[in-house]
PDB file of C-alpha atoms and ligand atoms in Angstrom:
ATOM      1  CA  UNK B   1     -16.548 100.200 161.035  1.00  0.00           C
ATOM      2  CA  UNK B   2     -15.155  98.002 163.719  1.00  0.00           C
ATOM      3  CA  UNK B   3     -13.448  96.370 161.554  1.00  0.00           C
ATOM      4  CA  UNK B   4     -11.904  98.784 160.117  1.00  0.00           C
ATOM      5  CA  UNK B   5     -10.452  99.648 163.515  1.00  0.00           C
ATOM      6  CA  UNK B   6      -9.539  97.082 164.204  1.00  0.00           C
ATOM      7  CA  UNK B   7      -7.302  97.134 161.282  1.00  0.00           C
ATOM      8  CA  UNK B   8      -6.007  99.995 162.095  1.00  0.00           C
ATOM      9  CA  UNK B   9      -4.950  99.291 165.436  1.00  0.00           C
ATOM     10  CA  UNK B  10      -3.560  96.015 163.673  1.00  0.00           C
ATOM     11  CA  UNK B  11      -1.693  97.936 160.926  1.00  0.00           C
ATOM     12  CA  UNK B  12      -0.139 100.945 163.623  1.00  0.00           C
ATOM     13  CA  UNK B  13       0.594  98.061 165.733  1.00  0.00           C
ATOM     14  CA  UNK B  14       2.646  96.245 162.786  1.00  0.00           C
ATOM     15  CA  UNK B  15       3.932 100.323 161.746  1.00  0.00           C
ATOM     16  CA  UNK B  16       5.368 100.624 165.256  1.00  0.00           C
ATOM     17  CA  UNK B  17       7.120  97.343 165.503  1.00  0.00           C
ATOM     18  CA  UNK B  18       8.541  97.797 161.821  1.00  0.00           C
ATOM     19  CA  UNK B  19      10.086 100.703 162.672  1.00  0.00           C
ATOM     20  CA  UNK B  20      11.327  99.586 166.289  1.00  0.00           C
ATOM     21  CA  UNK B  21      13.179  96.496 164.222  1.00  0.00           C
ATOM     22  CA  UNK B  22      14.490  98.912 161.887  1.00  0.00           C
ATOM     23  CA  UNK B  23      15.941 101.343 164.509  1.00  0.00           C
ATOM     24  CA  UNK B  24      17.154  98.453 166.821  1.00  0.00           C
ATOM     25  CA  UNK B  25      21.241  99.131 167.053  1.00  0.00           C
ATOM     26  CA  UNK B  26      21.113 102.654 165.606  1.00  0.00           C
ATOM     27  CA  UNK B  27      21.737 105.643 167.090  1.00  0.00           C
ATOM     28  CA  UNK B  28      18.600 107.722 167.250  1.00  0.00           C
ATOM     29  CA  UNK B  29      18.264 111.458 168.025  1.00  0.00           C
ATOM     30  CA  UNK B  30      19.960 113.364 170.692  1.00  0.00           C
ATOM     31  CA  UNK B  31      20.611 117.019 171.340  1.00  0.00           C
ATOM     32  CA  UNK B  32      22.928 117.437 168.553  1.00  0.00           C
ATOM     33  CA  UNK B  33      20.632 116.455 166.220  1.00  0.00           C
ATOM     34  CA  UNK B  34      17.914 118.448 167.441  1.00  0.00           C
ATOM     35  CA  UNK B  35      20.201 121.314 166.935  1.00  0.00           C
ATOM     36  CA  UNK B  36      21.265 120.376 163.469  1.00  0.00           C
ATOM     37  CA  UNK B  37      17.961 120.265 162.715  1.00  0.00           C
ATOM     38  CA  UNK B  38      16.893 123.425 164.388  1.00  0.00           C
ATOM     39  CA  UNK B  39      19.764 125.442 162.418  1.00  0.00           C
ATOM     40  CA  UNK B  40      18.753 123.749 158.426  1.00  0.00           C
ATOM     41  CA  UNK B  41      15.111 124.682 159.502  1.00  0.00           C
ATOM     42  CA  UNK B  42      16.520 127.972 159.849  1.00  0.00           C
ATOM     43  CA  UNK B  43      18.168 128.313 157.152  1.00  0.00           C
ATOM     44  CA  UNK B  44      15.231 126.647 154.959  1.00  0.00           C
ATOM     45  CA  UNK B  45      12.953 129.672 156.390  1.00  0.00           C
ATOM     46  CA  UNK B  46      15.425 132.167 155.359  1.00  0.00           C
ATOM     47  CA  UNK B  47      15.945 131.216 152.176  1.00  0.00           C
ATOM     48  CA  UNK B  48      12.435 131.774 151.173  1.00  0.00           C
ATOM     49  CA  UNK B  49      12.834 134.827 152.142  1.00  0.00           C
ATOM     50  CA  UNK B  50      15.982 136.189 150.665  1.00  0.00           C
ATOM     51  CA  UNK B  51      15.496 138.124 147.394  1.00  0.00           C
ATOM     52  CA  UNK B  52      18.877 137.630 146.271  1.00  0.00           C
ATOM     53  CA  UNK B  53      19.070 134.070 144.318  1.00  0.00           C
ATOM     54  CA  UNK B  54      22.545 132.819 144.759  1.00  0.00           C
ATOM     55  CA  UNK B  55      22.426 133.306 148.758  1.00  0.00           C
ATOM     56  CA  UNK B  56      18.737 131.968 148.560  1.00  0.00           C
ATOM     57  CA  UNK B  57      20.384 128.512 146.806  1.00  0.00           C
ATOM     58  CA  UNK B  58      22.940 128.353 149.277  1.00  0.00           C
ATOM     59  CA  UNK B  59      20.317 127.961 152.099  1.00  0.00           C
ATOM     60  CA  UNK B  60      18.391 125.948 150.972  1.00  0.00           C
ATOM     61  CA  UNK B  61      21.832 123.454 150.177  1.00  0.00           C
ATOM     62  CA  UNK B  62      22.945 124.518 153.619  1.00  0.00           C
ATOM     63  CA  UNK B  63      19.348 123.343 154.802  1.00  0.00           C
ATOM     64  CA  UNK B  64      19.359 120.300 152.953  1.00  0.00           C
ATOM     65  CA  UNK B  65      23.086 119.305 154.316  1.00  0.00           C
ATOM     66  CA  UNK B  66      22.321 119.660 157.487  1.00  0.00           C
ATOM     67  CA  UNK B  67      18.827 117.593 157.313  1.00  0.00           C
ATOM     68  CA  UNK B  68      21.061 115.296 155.639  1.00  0.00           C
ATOM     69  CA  UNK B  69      23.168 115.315 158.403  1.00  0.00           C
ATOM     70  CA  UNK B  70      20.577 114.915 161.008  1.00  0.00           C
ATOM     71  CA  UNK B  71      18.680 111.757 159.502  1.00  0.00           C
ATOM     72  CA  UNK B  72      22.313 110.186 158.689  1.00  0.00           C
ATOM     73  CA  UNK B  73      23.212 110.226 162.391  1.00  0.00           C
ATOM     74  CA  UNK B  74      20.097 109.260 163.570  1.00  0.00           C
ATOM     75  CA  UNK B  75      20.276 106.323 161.713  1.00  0.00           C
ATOM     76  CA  UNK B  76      24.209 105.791 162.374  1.00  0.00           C
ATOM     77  CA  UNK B  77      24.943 102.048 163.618  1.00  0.00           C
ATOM     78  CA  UNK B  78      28.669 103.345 165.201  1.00  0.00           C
ATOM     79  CA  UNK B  79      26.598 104.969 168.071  1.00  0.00           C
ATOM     80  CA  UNK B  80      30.109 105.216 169.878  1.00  0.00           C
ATOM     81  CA  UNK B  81      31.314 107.826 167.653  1.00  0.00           C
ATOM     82  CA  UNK B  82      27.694 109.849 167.325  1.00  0.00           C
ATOM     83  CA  UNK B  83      28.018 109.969 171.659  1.00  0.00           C
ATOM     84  CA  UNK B  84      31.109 111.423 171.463  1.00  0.00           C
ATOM     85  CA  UNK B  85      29.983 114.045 168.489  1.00  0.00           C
ATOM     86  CA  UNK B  86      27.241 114.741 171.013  1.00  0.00           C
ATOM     87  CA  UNK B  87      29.038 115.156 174.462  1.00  0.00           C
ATOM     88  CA  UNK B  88      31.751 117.611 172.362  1.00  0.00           C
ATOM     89  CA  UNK B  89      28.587 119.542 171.418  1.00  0.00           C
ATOM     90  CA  UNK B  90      26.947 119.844 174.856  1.00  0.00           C
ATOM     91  CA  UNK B  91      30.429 120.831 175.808  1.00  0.00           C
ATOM     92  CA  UNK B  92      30.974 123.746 173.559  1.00  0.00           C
ATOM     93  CA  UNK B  93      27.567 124.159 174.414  1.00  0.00           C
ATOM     94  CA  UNK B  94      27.594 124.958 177.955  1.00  0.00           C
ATOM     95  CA  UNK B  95      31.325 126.356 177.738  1.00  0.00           C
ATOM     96  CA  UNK B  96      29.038 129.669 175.753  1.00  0.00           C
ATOM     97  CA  UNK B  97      26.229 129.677 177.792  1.00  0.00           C
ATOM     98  CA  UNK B  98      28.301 130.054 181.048  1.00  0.00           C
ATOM     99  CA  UNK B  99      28.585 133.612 181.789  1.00  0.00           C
ATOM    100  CA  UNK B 100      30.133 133.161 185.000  1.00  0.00           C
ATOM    101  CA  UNK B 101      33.024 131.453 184.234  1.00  0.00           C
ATOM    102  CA  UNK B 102      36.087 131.369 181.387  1.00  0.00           C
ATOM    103  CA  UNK B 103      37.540 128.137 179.881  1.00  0.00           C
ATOM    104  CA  UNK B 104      41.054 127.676 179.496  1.00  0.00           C
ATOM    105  CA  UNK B 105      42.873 124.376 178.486  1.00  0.00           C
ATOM    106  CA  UNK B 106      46.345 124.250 180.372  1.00  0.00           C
ATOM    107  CA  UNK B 107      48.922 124.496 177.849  1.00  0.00           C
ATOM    108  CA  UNK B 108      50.853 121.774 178.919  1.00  0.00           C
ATOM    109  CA  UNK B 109      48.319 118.729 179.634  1.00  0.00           C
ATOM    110  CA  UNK B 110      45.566 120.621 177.710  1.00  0.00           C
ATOM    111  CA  UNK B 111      42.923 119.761 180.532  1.00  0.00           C
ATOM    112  CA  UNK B 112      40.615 122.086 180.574  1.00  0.00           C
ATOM    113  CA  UNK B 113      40.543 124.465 183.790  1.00  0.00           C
ATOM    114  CA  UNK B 114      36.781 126.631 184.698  1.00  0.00           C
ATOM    115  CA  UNK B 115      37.713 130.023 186.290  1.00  0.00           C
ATOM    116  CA  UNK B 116      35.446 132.849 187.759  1.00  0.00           C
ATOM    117  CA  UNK B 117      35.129 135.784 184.910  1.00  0.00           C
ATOM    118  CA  UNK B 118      35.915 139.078 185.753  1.00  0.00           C
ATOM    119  CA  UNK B 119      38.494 139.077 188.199  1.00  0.00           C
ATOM    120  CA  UNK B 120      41.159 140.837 186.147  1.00  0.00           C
ATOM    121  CA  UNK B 121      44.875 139.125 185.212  1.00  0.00           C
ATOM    122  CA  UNK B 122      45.481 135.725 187.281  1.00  0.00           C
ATOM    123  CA  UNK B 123      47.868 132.976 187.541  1.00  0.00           C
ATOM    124  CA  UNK B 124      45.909 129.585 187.041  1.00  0.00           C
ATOM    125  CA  UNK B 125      47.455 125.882 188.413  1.00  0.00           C
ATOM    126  CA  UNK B 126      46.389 122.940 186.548  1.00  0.00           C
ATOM    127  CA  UNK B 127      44.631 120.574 188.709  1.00  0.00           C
ATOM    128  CA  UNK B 128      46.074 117.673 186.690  1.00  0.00           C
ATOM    129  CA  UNK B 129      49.530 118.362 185.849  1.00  0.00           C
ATOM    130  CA  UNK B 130      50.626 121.505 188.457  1.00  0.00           C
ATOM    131  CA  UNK B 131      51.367 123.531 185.584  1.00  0.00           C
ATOM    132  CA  UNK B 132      51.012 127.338 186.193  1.00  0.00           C
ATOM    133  CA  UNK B 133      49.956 130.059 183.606  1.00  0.00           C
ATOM    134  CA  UNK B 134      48.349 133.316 183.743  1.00  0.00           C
ATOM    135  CA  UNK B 135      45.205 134.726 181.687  1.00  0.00           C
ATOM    136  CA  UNK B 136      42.914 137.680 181.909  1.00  0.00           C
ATOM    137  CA  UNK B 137      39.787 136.529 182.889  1.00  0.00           C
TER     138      UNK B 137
HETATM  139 ZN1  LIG G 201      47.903 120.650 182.988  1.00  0.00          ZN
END
């Protein structure tokens, strides 16, 4: 019996570093991800229960995709380019969970400029380029 634990300590030991050599330079999971994987769960779930077969077989693609997706970035060696996927998300992210506030690029320098909602039809300066416009907030 000891033995045997002590080969499994030996073999999670050996698991652990296997898979911390394999993951060394990749990109690993980030919010993104966990989203992409949230949404093809979701889908998976509701394609078992959709009676009608074509939409039921384009879930469970749809579910596959996006797993896909997931494991692909996770395991992405251009980490670079899977950052920026992920700050563009948490981006778009926060931009719709903000109630408070509207998002408008300036249509000159396209930086983006946060306003207070709800105070009716304003005229906006860019804080970059001085440019003034007016939006309904
Ligand atoms: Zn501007």
């Amino acid at each position: 019996m000891n033995n045997f634990s002590n080969w499994l300590r030996q073999f999670s030991a050996r698991l652990s570093y296997g898979y911390r050599r394999f993951m060394e330079g990749r990109y690993g999971t980030d919010r993104f991800n966990m989203a992409i994987l949230t949404t093809g769960l979701v889908a998976c779930l509701l394609s078992m229960f959709f009676p009608i077969a074509a939409v039921k077989l384009l879930l469970t693609t749809v579910s596959y995709a996006l797993m896909f997706w997931a494991i692909f970035r996770s395991l992405s060696r251009n980490t670079y380019k899977r950052y920026q996927e992920n700050r563009k998300f948490l981006q778009v992210f926060d931009r719709v969970k903000d109630r408070e506030h509207r998002y408008f690029d300036c249509p000159k320098c396209r930086q983006m400029v946060r306003v207070p909602r709800g105070k009716g039809k304003i005229s906006i300066t860019c804080p970059r380029c001085r440019e003034k416009f007016v939006r309904n907030t």
